[in-house]
Amino acid sequence: MTSAPPARRRDGAATREAILAAAVVEFTEHGYAAAGVRQIAERAGVTAMMINRYFGSKEGLFAQAVDRAFAPPTVVGDEPAALAHAIARALAERTAAGAERLDPFLLLLRSAPDPEAAGIMRRGVEAHVGARLAGLLEGPDADVRAQLALALVAGTWLLRTVVGTSALAAADDGRLADLLADMLQPLVAPGGARG
């Protein structure tokens, strides 16, 4: 007589986490439009039906993946002291040759062309890194100043790591950080830049 294998314990939190982790990887590697629910399910070791059960739709899953990618501080931290220098130093280090890739930027780059994804990305950026940076700024137009600073960060990342423009790719990290800090300072200074 053979005994039946023990019933597999269900762990909804672990299943949800596996799906979300797989989704972040798939969306980052392929973008919203090209990432398939079946591929995400296969990577997570579940069925596509489980994705719908936990997240409702591919769009719902993408929104959660964006929140997961943008919630942790990567370049913009949480400390207001010497903010321009801290952002500049982190950006120079995180975009240096051989540095760990910045997945939130890859997710943004590969998914933003899709109109459905663009709105989700915008809300994710504004709710996380944008709100975190704006909350550190004093004075008027904090949201505008924060998003201008983020534009500088994203543009530097794009040209230095994806496009690999020769001057930025070869730039000394310390010198690049100094130049970036000088550009960021008027945006993050109390009261913002005044002309």
PDB file of C-alpha atoms in Angstrom:
ATOM      1  CA  MET A   1       0.000   0.000   0.000  1.00  0.00           C
ATOM      2  CA  THR A   2       1.339   3.403  -0.954  1.00  0.00           C
ATOM      3  CA  SER A   3       0.723   6.423   1.081  1.00  0.00           C
ATOM      4  CA  ALA A   4      -0.418   9.614  -0.563  1.00  0.00           C
ATOM      5  CA  PRO A   5       2.076  12.459  -0.541  1.00  0.00           C
ATOM      6  CA  PRO A   6       1.424  14.990   2.149  1.00  0.00           C
ATOM      7  CA  ALA A   7      -0.856  17.799   1.074  1.00  0.00           C
ATOM      8  CA  ARG A   8       1.042  20.875   0.093  1.00  0.00           C
ATOM      9  CA  ARG A   9       0.498  23.656   2.566  1.00  0.00           C
ATOM     10  CA  ARG A  10      -0.961  26.766   1.109  1.00  0.00           C
ATOM     11  CA  ASP A  11       0.782  29.979   1.935  1.00  0.00           C
ATOM     12  CA  GLY A  12      -1.027  32.889   0.345  1.00  0.00           C
ATOM     13  CA  ALA A  13       1.536  35.457   1.434  1.00  0.00           C
ATOM     14  CA  ALA A  14       4.424  33.438  -0.021  1.00  0.00           C
ATOM     15  CA  THR A  15       2.530  32.882  -3.284  1.00  0.00           C
ATOM     16  CA  ARG A  16       1.715  36.565  -3.579  1.00  0.00           C
ATOM     17  CA  GLU A  17       5.341  37.471  -2.871  1.00  0.00           C
ATOM     18  CA  ALA A  18       6.639  34.990  -5.460  1.00  0.00           C
ATOM     19  CA  ILE A  19       4.301  36.438  -8.093  1.00  0.00           C
ATOM     20  CA  LEU A  20       5.259  40.004  -7.261  1.00  0.00           C
ATOM     21  CA  ALA A  21       8.999  39.261  -7.304  1.00  0.00           C
ATOM     22  CA  ALA A  22       8.643  37.489 -10.661  1.00  0.00           C
ATOM     23  CA  ALA A  23       6.607  40.382 -12.043  1.00  0.00           C
ATOM     24  CA  VAL A  24       9.227  42.971 -11.080  1.00  0.00           C
ATOM     25  CA  VAL A  25      11.865  40.950 -12.944  1.00  0.00           C
ATOM     26  CA  GLU A  26       9.703  40.368 -16.050  1.00  0.00           C
ATOM     27  CA  PHE A  27       8.486  43.965 -16.279  1.00  0.00           C
ATOM     28  CA  THR A  28      12.012  45.273 -15.742  1.00  0.00           C
ATOM     29  CA  GLU A  29      13.511  42.991 -18.377  1.00  0.00           C
ATOM     30  CA  HIS A  30      10.769  43.253 -21.006  1.00  0.00           C
ATOM     31  CA  GLY A  31       8.601  46.280 -20.213  1.00  0.00           C
ATOM     32  CA  TYR A  32       4.873  46.304 -19.571  1.00  0.00           C
ATOM     33  CA  ALA A  33       3.715  45.567 -23.108  1.00  0.00           C
ATOM     34  CA  ALA A  34       6.067  42.635 -23.759  1.00  0.00           C
ATOM     35  CA  ALA A  35       5.882  40.968 -20.338  1.00  0.00           C
ATOM     36  CA  GLY A  36       3.299  38.215 -20.392  1.00  0.00           C
ATOM     37  CA  VAL A  37       1.180  36.956 -17.539  1.00  0.00           C
ATOM     38  CA  ARG A  38       2.089  33.368 -18.481  1.00  0.00           C
ATOM     39  CA  GLN A  39       5.809  34.148 -18.315  1.00  0.00           C
ATOM     40  CA  ILE A  40       5.373  35.814 -14.928  1.00  0.00           C
ATOM     41  CA  ALA A  41       3.363  32.837 -13.685  1.00  0.00           C
ATOM     42  CA  GLU A  42       5.984  30.393 -14.951  1.00  0.00           C
ATOM     43  CA  ARG A  43       8.792  32.345 -13.263  1.00  0.00           C
ATOM     44  CA  ALA A  44       6.785  32.394 -10.008  1.00  0.00           C
ATOM     45  CA  GLY A  45       5.851  28.706 -10.233  1.00  0.00           C
ATOM     46  CA  VAL A  46       2.113  29.360 -10.303  1.00  0.00           C
ATOM     47  CA  THR A  47      -0.678  29.436 -12.867  1.00  0.00           C
ATOM     48  CA  ALA A  48      -1.865  32.543 -14.679  1.00  0.00           C
ATOM     49  CA  MET A  49      -5.167  32.148 -12.842  1.00  0.00           C
ATOM     50  CA  MET A  50      -3.328  32.680  -9.562  1.00  0.00           C
ATOM     51  CA  ILE A  51      -2.099  36.047 -10.797  1.00  0.00           C
ATOM     52  CA  ASN A  52      -5.663  37.121 -11.474  1.00  0.00           C
ATOM     53  CA  ARG A  53      -6.715  35.787  -8.089  1.00  0.00           C
ATOM     54  CA  TYR A  54      -4.096  37.806  -6.200  1.00  0.00           C
ATOM     55  CA  PHE A  55      -3.811  40.922  -8.371  1.00  0.00           C
ATOM     56  CA  GLY A  56      -6.961  41.074 -10.483  1.00  0.00           C
ATOM     57  CA  SER A  57      -5.224  41.758 -13.789  1.00  0.00           C
ATOM     58  CA  LYS A  58      -1.893  42.404 -15.456  1.00  0.00           C
ATOM     59  CA  GLU A  59      -2.483  46.115 -14.841  1.00  0.00           C
ATOM     60  CA  GLY A  60      -3.066  45.512 -11.129  1.00  0.00           C
ATOM     61  CA  LEU A  61       0.065  43.404 -10.935  1.00  0.00           C
ATOM     62  CA  PHE A  62       2.071  46.066 -12.757  1.00  0.00           C
ATOM     63  CA  ALA A  63       0.874  48.755 -10.318  1.00  0.00           C
ATOM     64  CA  GLN A  64       2.066  46.624  -7.394  1.00  0.00           C
ATOM     65  CA  ALA A  65       5.394  45.933  -9.161  1.00  0.00           C
ATOM     66  CA  VAL A  66       5.916  49.673  -9.710  1.00  0.00           C
ATOM     67  CA  ASP A  67       5.212  50.349  -6.045  1.00  0.00           C
ATOM     68  CA  ARG A  68       7.689  47.604  -5.097  1.00  0.00           C
ATOM     69  CA  ALA A  69      10.378  49.018  -7.406  1.00  0.00           C
ATOM     70  CA  PHE A  70      10.028  52.692  -6.452  1.00  0.00           C
ATOM     71  CA  ALA A  71       9.283  52.489  -2.719  1.00  0.00           C
ATOM     72  CA  PRO A  72      12.823  51.805  -1.444  1.00  0.00           C
ATOM     73  CA  PRO A  73      15.311  54.687  -1.540  1.00  0.00           C
ATOM     74  CA  THR A  74      17.919  54.104  -4.262  1.00  0.00           C
ATOM     75  CA  VAL A  75      19.364  57.512  -5.118  1.00  0.00           C
ATOM     76  CA  VAL A  76      17.111  59.865  -3.143  1.00  0.00           C
ATOM     77  CA  GLY A  77      17.396  59.049   0.530  1.00  0.00           C
ATOM     78  CA  ASP A  78      15.426  60.307   3.482  1.00  0.00           C
ATOM     79  CA  GLU A  79      17.863  62.783   5.059  1.00  0.00           C
ATOM     80  CA  PRO A  80      17.553  66.516   4.289  1.00  0.00           C
ATOM     81  CA  ALA A  81      21.104  67.361   5.450  1.00  0.00           C
ATOM     82  CA  ALA A  82      23.429  67.954   2.480  1.00  0.00           C
ATOM     83  CA  LEU A  83      20.717  66.639   0.183  1.00  0.00           C
ATOM     84  CA  ALA A  84      22.232  67.780  -3.131  1.00  0.00           C
ATOM     85  CA  HIS A  85      25.580  66.194  -2.294  1.00  0.00           C
ATOM     86  CA  ALA A  86      23.983  62.964  -1.050  1.00  0.00           C
ATOM     87  CA  ILE A  87      21.883  62.557  -4.200  1.00  0.00           C
ATOM     88  CA  ALA A  88      24.832  63.438  -6.447  1.00  0.00           C
ATOM     89  CA  ARG A  89      27.189  61.031  -4.698  1.00  0.00           C
ATOM     90  CA  ALA A  90      24.638  58.192  -4.752  1.00  0.00           C
ATOM     91  CA  LEU A  91      23.892  58.808  -8.433  1.00  0.00           C
ATOM     92  CA  ALA A  92      27.570  58.865  -9.411  1.00  0.00           C
ATOM     93  CA  GLU A  93      28.201  55.634  -7.494  1.00  0.00           C
ATOM     94  CA  ARG A  94      25.078  53.862  -8.754  1.00  0.00           C
ATOM     95  CA  THR A  95      25.814  54.730 -12.395  1.00  0.00           C
ATOM     96  CA  ALA A  96      29.533  53.891 -12.313  1.00  0.00           C
ATOM     97  CA  ALA A  97      30.840  51.062 -14.463  1.00  0.00           C
ATOM     98  CA  GLY A  98      30.218  47.756 -12.725  1.00  0.00           C
ATOM     99  CA  ALA A  99      27.665  49.172 -10.255  1.00  0.00           C
ATOM    100  CA  GLU A 100      24.501  47.263  -9.458  1.00  0.00           C
ATOM    101  CA  ARG A 101      21.907  48.244 -12.029  1.00  0.00           C
ATOM    102  CA  LEU A 102      19.080  50.541 -11.012  1.00  0.00           C
ATOM    103  CA  ASP A 103      16.024  48.432 -11.768  1.00  0.00           C
ATOM    104  CA  PRO A 104      13.445  51.181 -11.132  1.00  0.00           C
ATOM    105  CA  PHE A 105      14.969  53.190 -13.993  1.00  0.00           C
ATOM    106  CA  LEU A 106      14.995  50.173 -16.308  1.00  0.00           C
ATOM    107  CA  LEU A 107      11.368  49.501 -15.440  1.00  0.00           C
ATOM    108  CA  LEU A 108      10.552  53.123 -16.238  1.00  0.00           C
ATOM    109  CA  LEU A 109      12.493  53.136 -19.490  1.00  0.00           C
ATOM    110  CA  ARG A 110      11.051  49.890 -20.818  1.00  0.00           C
ATOM    111  CA  SER A 111       7.447  50.462 -19.748  1.00  0.00           C
ATOM    112  CA  ALA A 112       6.812  54.199 -20.178  1.00  0.00           C
ATOM    113  CA  PRO A 113       6.118  54.043 -23.944  1.00  0.00           C
ATOM    114  CA  ASP A 114       2.923  52.071 -23.243  1.00  0.00           C
ATOM    115  CA  PRO A 115       0.084  54.549 -22.498  1.00  0.00           C
ATOM    116  CA  GLU A 116      -1.522  52.244 -19.937  1.00  0.00           C
ATOM    117  CA  ALA A 117       1.787  51.740 -18.153  1.00  0.00           C
ATOM    118  CA  ALA A 118       2.783  55.419 -18.327  1.00  0.00           C
ATOM    119  CA  GLY A 119      -0.042  56.478 -16.015  1.00  0.00           C
ATOM    120  CA  ILE A 120       0.834  53.768 -13.512  1.00  0.00           C
ATOM    121  CA  MET A 121       4.507  54.749 -13.683  1.00  0.00           C
ATOM    122  CA  ARG A 122       3.674  58.420 -13.181  1.00  0.00           C
ATOM    123  CA  ARG A 123       1.608  57.639 -10.092  1.00  0.00           C
ATOM    124  CA  GLY A 124       4.371  55.380  -8.734  1.00  0.00           C
ATOM    125  CA  VAL A 125       7.117  57.952  -9.234  1.00  0.00           C
ATOM    126  CA  GLU A 126       5.004  60.737  -7.726  1.00  0.00           C
ATOM    127  CA  ALA A 127       3.833  58.633  -4.778  1.00  0.00           C
ATOM    128  CA  HIS A 128       7.248  57.332  -3.835  1.00  0.00           C
ATOM    129  CA  VAL A 129      10.486  59.019  -4.906  1.00  0.00           C
ATOM    130  CA  GLY A 130       8.771  62.272  -5.928  1.00  0.00           C
ATOM    131  CA  ALA A 131       6.847  62.598  -2.676  1.00  0.00           C
ATOM    132  CA  ARG A 132       9.904  61.564  -0.634  1.00  0.00           C
ATOM    133  CA  LEU A 133      12.082  64.228  -2.280  1.00  0.00           C
ATOM    134  CA  ALA A 134       9.401  66.942  -2.207  1.00  0.00           C
ATOM    135  CA  GLY A 135       8.872  66.214   1.484  1.00  0.00           C
ATOM    136  CA  LEU A 136      12.523  67.009   2.141  1.00  0.00           C
ATOM    137  CA  LEU A 137      12.363  70.389   0.408  1.00  0.00           C
ATOM    138  CA  GLU A 138      11.448  73.647   2.081  1.00  0.00           C
ATOM    139  CA  GLY A 139       9.854  76.589   0.353  1.00  0.00           C
ATOM    140  CA  PRO A 140       7.557  77.070  -2.623  1.00  0.00           C
ATOM    141  CA  ASP A 141       7.130  74.757  -5.604  1.00  0.00           C
ATOM    142  CA  ALA A 142       8.572  71.748  -3.789  1.00  0.00           C
ATOM    143  CA  ASP A 143       6.836  69.309  -6.164  1.00  0.00           C
ATOM    144  CA  VAL A 144       8.139  71.077  -9.265  1.00  0.00           C
ATOM    145  CA  ARG A 145      11.651  71.392  -7.853  1.00  0.00           C
ATOM    146  CA  ALA A 146      11.643  67.727  -6.799  1.00  0.00           C
ATOM    147  CA  GLN A 147      10.573  66.576 -10.246  1.00  0.00           C
ATOM    148  CA  LEU A 148      13.191  68.760 -11.939  1.00  0.00           C
ATOM    149  CA  ALA A 149      15.809  67.153  -9.707  1.00  0.00           C
ATOM    150  CA  LEU A 150      14.453  63.717 -10.649  1.00  0.00           C
ATOM    151  CA  ALA A 151      14.666  64.668 -14.330  1.00  0.00           C
ATOM    152  CA  LEU A 152      18.358  65.443 -13.839  1.00  0.00           C
ATOM    153  CA  VAL A 153      18.836  62.134 -12.033  1.00  0.00           C
ATOM    154  CA  ALA A 154      16.987  60.124 -14.702  1.00  0.00           C
ATOM    155  CA  GLY A 155      18.753  61.886 -17.568  1.00  0.00           C
ATOM    156  CA  THR A 156      22.162  61.308 -16.023  1.00  0.00           C
ATOM    157  CA  TRP A 157      21.363  57.644 -15.457  1.00  0.00           C
ATOM    158  CA  LEU A 158      20.114  57.239 -19.036  1.00  0.00           C
ATOM    159  CA  LEU A 159      23.084  58.916 -20.717  1.00  0.00           C
ATOM    160  CA  ARG A 160      25.705  57.374 -18.440  1.00  0.00           C
ATOM    161  CA  THR A 161      24.491  53.769 -18.249  1.00  0.00           C
ATOM    162  CA  VAL A 162      22.105  53.016 -21.110  1.00  0.00           C
ATOM    163  CA  VAL A 163      23.401  55.246 -23.900  1.00  0.00           C
ATOM    164  CA  GLY A 164      26.912  55.316 -22.460  1.00  0.00           C
ATOM    165  CA  THR A 165      27.941  58.725 -23.749  1.00  0.00           C
ATOM    166  CA  SER A 166      31.724  58.758 -23.619  1.00  0.00           C
ATOM    167  CA  ALA A 167      32.219  61.817 -21.393  1.00  0.00           C
ATOM    168  CA  LEU A 168      29.742  60.676 -18.744  1.00  0.00           C
ATOM    169  CA  ALA A 169      30.755  57.021 -18.903  1.00  0.00           C
ATOM    170  CA  ALA A 170      34.421  57.934 -18.415  1.00  0.00           C
ATOM    171  CA  ALA A 171      33.853  60.693 -15.855  1.00  0.00           C
ATOM    172  CA  ASP A 172      35.506  60.384 -12.472  1.00  0.00           C
ATOM    173  CA  ASP A 173      32.774  59.580  -9.946  1.00  0.00           C
ATOM    174  CA  GLY A 174      33.922  62.260  -7.503  1.00  0.00           C
ATOM    175  CA  ARG A 175      34.098  64.987 -10.130  1.00  0.00           C
ATOM    176  CA  LEU A 176      30.739  63.947 -11.563  1.00  0.00           C
ATOM    177  CA  ALA A 177      29.207  64.043  -8.088  1.00  0.00           C
ATOM    178  CA  ASP A 178      30.569  67.581  -7.553  1.00  0.00           C
ATOM    179  CA  LEU A 179      29.108  68.800 -10.853  1.00  0.00           C
ATOM    180  CA  LEU A 180      25.751  67.152 -10.159  1.00  0.00           C
ATOM    181  CA  ALA A 181      25.622  68.611  -6.650  1.00  0.00           C
ATOM    182  CA  ASP A 182      26.185  72.105  -8.079  1.00  0.00           C
ATOM    183  CA  MET A 183      23.278  71.564 -10.469  1.00  0.00           C
ATOM    184  CA  LEU A 184      20.988  70.086  -7.812  1.00  0.00           C
ATOM    185  CA  GLN A 185      21.727  72.628  -5.080  1.00  0.00           C
ATOM    186  CA  PRO A 186      19.489  75.443  -6.419  1.00  0.00           C
ATOM    187  CA  LEU A 187      16.594  72.984  -6.652  1.00  0.00           C
ATOM    188  CA  VAL A 188      16.913  71.535  -3.161  1.00  0.00           C
ATOM    189  CA  ALA A 189      18.032  74.678  -1.296  1.00  0.00           C
ATOM    190  CA  PRO A 190      15.472  76.137   1.115  1.00  0.00           C
ATOM    191  CA  GLY A 191      13.183  78.353  -0.890  1.00  0.00           C
ATOM    192  CA  GLY A 192      14.456  77.015  -4.224  1.00  0.00           C
ATOM    193  CA  ALA A 193      16.489  78.940  -6.735  1.00  0.00           C
ATOM    194  CA  ARG A 194      15.894  82.634  -7.147  1.00  0.00           C
ATOM    195  CA  GLY A 195      17.023  84.592 -10.153  1.00  0.00           C
TER     196      GLY A 195
END
